[in-house]
C-alpha atoms as a printed R data frame, in Angstrom:
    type eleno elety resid chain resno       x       y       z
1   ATOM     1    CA   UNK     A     1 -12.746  12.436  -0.198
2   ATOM     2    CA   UNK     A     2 -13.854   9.100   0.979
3   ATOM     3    CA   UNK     A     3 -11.499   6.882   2.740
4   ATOM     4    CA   UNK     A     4 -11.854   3.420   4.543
5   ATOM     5    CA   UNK     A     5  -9.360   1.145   5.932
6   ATOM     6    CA   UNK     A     6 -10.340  -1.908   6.723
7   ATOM     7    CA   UNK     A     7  -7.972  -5.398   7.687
8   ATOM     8    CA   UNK     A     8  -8.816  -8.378   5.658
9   ATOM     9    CA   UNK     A     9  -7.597 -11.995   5.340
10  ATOM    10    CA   UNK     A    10  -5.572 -14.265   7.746
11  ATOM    11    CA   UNK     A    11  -2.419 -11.514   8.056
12  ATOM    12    CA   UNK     A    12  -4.564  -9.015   8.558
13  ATOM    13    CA   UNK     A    13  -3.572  -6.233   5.983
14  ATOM    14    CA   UNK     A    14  -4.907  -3.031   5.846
15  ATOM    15    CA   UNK     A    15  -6.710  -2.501   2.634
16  ATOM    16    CA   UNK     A    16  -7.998   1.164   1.871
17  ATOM    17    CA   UNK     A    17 -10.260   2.225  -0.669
18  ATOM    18    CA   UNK     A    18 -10.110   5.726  -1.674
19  ATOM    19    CA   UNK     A    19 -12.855   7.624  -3.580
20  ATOM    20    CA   UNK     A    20 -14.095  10.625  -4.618
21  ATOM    21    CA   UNK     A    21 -17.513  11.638  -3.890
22  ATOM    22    CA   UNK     A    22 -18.068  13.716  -6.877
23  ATOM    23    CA   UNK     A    23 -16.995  12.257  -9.627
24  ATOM    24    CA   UNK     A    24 -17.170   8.280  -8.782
25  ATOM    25    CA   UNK     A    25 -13.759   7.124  -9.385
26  ATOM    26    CA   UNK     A    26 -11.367   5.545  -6.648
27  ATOM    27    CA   UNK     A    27  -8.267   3.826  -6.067
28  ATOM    28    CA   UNK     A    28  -7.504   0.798  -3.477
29  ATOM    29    CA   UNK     A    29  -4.777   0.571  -2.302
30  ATOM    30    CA   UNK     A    30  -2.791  -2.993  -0.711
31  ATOM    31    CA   UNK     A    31  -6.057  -5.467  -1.831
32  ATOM    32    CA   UNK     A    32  -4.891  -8.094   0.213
33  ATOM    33    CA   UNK     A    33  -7.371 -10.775   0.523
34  ATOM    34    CA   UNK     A    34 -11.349 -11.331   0.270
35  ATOM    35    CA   UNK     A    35 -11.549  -9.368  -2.922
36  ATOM    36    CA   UNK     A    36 -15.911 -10.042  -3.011
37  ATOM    37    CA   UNK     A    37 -15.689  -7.987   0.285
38  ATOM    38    CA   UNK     A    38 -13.761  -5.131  -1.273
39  ATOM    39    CA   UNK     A    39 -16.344  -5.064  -4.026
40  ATOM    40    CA   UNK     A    40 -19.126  -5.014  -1.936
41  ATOM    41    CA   UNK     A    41 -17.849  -2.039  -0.066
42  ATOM    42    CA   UNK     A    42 -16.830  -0.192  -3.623
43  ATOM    43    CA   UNK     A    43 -20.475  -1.031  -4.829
44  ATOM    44    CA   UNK     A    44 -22.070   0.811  -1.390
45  ATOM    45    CA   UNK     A    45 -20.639   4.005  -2.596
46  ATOM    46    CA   UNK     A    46 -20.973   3.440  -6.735
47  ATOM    47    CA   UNK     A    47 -17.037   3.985  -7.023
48  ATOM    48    CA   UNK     A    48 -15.370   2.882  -9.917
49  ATOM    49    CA   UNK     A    49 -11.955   1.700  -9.812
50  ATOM    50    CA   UNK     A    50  -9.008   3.500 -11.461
51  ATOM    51    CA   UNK     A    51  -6.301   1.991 -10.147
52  ATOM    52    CA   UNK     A    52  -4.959  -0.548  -7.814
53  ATOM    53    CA   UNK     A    53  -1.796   0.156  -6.315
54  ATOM    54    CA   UNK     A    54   0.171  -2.010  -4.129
55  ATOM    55    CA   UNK     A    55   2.992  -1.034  -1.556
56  ATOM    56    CA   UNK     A    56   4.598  -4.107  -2.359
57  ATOM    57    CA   UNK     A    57   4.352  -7.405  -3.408
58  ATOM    58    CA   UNK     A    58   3.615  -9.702   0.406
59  ATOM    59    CA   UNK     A    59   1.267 -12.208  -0.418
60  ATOM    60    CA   UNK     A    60  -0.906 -10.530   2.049
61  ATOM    61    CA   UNK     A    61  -1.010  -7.544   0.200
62  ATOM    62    CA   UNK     A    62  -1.733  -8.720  -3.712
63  ATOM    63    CA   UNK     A    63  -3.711 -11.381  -2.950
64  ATOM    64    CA   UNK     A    64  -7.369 -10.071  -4.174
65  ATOM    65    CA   UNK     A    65  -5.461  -8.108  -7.076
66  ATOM    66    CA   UNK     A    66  -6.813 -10.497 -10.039
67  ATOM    67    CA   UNK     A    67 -10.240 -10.127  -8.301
68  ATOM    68    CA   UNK     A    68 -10.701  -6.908  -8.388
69  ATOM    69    CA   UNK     A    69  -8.788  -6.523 -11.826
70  ATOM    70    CA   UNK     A    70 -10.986  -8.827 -13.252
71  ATOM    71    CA   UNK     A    71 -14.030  -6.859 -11.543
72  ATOM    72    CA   UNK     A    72 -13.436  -3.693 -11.741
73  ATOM    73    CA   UNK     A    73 -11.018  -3.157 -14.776
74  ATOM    74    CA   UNK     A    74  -8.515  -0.694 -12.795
75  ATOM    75    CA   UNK     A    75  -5.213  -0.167 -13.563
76  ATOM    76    CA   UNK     A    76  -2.779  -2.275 -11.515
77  ATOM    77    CA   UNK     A    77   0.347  -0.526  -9.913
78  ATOM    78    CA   UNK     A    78   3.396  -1.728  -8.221
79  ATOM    79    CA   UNK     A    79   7.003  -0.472  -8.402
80  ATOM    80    CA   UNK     A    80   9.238  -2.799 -10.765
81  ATOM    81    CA   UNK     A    81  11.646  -4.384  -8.457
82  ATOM    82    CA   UNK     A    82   9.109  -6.174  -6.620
83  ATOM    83    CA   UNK     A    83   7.827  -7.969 -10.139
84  ATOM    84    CA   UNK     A    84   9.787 -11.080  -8.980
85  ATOM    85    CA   UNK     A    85   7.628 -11.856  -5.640
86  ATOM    86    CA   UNK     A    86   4.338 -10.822  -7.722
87  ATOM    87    CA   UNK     A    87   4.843 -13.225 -10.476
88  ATOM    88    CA   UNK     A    88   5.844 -15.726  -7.320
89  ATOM    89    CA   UNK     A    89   2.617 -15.753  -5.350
90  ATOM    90    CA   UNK     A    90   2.492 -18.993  -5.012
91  ATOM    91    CA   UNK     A    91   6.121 -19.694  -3.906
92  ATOM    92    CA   UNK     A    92   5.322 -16.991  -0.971
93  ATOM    93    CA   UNK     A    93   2.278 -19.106  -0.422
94  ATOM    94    CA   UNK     A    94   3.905 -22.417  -0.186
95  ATOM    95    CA   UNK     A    95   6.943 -20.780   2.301
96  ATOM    96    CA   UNK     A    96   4.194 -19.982   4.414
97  ATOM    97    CA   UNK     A    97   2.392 -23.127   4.565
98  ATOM    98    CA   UNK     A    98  -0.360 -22.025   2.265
99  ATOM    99    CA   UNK     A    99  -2.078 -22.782  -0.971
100 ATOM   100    CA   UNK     A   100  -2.509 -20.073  -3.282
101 ATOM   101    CA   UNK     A   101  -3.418 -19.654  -6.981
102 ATOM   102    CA   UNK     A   102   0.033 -19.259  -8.884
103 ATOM   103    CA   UNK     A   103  -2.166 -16.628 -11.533
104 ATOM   104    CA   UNK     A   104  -2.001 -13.122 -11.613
105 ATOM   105    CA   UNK     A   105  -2.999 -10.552 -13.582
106 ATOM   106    CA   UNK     A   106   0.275  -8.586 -15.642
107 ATOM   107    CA   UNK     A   107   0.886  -5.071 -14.119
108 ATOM   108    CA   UNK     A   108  -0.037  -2.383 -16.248
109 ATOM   109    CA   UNK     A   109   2.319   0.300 -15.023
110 ATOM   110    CA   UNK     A   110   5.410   0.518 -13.186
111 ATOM   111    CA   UNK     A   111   5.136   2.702 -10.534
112 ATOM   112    CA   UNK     A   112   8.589   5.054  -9.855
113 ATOM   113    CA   UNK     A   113   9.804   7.319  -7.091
114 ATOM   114    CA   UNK     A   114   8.553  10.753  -8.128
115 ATOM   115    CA   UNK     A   115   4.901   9.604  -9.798
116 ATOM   116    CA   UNK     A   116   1.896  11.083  -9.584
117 ATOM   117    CA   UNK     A   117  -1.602   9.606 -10.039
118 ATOM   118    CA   UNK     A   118  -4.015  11.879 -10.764
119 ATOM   119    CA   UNK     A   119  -7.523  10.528 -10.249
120 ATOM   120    CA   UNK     A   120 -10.913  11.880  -9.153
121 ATOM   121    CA   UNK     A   121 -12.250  15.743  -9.526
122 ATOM   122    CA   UNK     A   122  -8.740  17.280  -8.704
123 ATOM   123    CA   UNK     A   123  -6.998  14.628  -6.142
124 ATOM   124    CA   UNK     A   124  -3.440  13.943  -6.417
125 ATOM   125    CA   UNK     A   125  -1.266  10.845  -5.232
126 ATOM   126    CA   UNK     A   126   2.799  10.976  -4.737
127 ATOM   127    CA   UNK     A   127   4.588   8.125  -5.157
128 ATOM   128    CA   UNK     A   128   7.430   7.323  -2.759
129 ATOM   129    CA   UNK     A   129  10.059   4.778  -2.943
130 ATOM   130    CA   UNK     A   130  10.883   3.021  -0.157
131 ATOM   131    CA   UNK     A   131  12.706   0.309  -0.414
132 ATOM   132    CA   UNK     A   132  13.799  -2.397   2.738
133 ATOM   133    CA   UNK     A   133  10.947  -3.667   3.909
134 ATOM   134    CA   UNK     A   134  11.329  -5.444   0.098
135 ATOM   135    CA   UNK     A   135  13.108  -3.954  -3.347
136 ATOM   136    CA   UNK     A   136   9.968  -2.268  -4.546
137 ATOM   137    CA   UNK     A   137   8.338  -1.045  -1.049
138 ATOM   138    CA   UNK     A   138   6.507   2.234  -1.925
139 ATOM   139    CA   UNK     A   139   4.797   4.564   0.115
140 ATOM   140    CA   UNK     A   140   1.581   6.742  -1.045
141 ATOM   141    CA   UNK     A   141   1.326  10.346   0.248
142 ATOM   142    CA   UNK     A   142  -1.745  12.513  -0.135
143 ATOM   143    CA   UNK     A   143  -1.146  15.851   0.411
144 ATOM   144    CA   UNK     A   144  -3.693  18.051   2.374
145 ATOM   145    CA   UNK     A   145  -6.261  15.045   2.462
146 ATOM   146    CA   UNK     A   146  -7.807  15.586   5.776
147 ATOM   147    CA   UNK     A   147  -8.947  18.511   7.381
148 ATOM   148    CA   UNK     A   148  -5.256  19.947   5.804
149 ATOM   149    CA   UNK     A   149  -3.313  17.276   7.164
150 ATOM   150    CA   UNK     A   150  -0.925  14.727   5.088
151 ATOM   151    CA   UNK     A   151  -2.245  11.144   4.401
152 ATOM   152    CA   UNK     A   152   0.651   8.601   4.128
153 ATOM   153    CA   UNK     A   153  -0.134   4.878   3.306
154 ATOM   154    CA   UNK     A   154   3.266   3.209   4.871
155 ATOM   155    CA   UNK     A   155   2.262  -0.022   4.027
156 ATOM   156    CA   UNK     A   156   5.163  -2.441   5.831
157 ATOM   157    CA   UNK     A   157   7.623   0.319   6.104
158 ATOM   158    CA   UNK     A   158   6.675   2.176   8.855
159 ATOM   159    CA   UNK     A   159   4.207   1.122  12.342
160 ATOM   160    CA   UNK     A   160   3.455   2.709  15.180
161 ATOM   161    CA   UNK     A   161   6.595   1.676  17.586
162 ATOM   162    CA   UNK     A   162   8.051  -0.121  14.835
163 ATOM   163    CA   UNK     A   163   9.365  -0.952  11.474
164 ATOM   164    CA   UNK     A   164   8.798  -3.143   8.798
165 ATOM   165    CA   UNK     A   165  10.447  -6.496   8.854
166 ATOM   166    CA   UNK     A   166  13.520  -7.237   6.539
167 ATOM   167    CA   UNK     A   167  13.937 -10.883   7.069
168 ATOM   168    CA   UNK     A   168  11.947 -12.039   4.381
169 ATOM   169    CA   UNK     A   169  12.809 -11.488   0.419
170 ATOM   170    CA   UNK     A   170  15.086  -8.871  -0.496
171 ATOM   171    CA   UNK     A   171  14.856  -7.153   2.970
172 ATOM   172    CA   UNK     A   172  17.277  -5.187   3.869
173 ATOM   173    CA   UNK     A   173  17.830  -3.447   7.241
174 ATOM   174    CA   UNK     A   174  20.106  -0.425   6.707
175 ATOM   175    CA   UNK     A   175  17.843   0.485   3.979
176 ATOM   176    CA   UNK     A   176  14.605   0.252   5.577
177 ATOM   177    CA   UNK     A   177  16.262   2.564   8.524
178 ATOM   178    CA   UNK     A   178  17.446   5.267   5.320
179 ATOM   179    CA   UNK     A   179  14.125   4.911   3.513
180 ATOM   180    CA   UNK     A   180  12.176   6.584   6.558
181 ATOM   181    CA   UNK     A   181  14.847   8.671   7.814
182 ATOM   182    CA   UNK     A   182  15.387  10.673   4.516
183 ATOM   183    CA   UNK     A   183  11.767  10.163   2.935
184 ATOM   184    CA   UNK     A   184   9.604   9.881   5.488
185 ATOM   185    CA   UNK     A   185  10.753  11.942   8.504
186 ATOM   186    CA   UNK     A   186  10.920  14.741   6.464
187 ATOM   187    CA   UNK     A   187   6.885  14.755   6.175
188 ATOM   188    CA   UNK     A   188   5.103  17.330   8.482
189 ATOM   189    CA   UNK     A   189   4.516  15.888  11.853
190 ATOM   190    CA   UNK     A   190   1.004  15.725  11.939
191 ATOM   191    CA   UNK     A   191   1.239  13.789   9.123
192 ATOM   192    CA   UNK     A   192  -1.543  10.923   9.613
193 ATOM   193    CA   UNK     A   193   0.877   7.060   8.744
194 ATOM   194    CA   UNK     A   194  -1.608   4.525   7.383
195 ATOM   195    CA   UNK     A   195   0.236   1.431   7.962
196 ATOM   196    CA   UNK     A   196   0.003  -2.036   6.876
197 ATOM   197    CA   UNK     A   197  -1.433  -3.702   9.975
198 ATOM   198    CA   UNK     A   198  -2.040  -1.913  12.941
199 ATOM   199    CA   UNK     A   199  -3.671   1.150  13.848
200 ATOM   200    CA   UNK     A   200  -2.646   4.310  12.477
201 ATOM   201    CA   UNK     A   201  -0.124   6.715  13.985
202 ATOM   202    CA   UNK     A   202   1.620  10.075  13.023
203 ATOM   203    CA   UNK     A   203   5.314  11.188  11.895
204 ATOM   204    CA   UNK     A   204   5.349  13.176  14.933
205 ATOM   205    CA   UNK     A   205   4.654  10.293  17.286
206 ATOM   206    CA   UNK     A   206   6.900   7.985  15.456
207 ATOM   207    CA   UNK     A   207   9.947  10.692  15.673
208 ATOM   208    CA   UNK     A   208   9.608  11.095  19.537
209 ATOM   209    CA   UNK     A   209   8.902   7.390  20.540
210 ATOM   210    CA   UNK     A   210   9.527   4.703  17.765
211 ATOM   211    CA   UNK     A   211  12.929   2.313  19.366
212 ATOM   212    CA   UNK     A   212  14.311   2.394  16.136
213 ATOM   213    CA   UNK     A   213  14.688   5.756  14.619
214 ATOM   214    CA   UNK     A   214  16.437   6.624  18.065
């Protein structure tokens, strides 16, 4: 399996494209910003796009979606509760000082706690929800991904020595804290945390050192 991470726009976000080597087909996952950049890099390695799964609706994590939807034709995913900041993009824009186009492409499938995409020659990924850092946070877990180790795209939920805020929309503290504790902790330790910004880190790192799951 083929994976890059790679930051892009002015907050930085980790986008990741996924893809399988054999059969062509891959998923990205957070497309943040400078969506002709993610295309180029899909279009070094042939992939084509299946789907396009978010862990939440940020501006700084949606905001190439239409982009590549309208490039690549993959199936947009993104848990229901955070519909009402997707359909606001440009409201998030403007409360940062920004100017963003208020269109987006509609979501073609609701992504719940328990899902499974299946994508690729035989590659499987778990949906997790995880709400706090907004209503709809999910995580993306990828069992046995590398070199037998769990892959685990956090996006805002989880950092290395840190959480994901929860004073923006719908945040919520107490259930940011419960999210990782019961969903995420869990996860073998040398689990490998792809987070939202930052480098990566490890459920076995963030269980002996991280302030707030103390």
């Amino acid at each position: 399996m083929f994976v890059k991470t790679f930051p892009v726009g002015a907050f930085q976000c980790n986008c990741t494209i996924l893809g399988d080597e054999q059969t062509g087909e891959a998923m990205v996952i957070d497309p943040g910003d400078e969506g002709p950049r993610i295309i180029s890099e899909l279009q070094k390695k042939s992939f084509k796009v299946k789907y396009i799964i978010h862990t939440h609706a940020h501006l700084d994590h949606i905001g190439a979606t239409r982009h590549l939807k309208e490039q690549t034709g993959g199936t947009i995913g993104l848990h229901k509760d955070d519909l009402f900041l997707y359909e606001n993009i440009a409201m998030q824009g403007e409360l940062l000082g920004m100017r963003v186009d208020p269109k987006v492409s509609p979501v073609d499938h609701y992504l719940q706690h328990g899902d499974c995409l299946d994508w690729g020659d035989d590659l499987t990924t778990e949906v997790l929800h995880t709400p706090g850092h907004t209503p709809g946070s999910l995580t993306f877990l990828m069992k046995n991904a590398m070199a037998n180790k769990n892959l685990l795209f956090a996006g805002d939920t989880l950092f290395m020595g840190s959480i994901g805020r929860t004073d923006l929309w719908g945040g919520d503290y107490d259930l940011i804290l419960e999210s990782i504790k019961t969903k995420l902790l869990p996860l073998s330790e040398d689990t490998v945390v792809i987070c939202g910004h930052g480098p990566n880190t490890t459920i076995g790192q963030e269980k002996k050192s991280n302030p707030f799951l103390k």
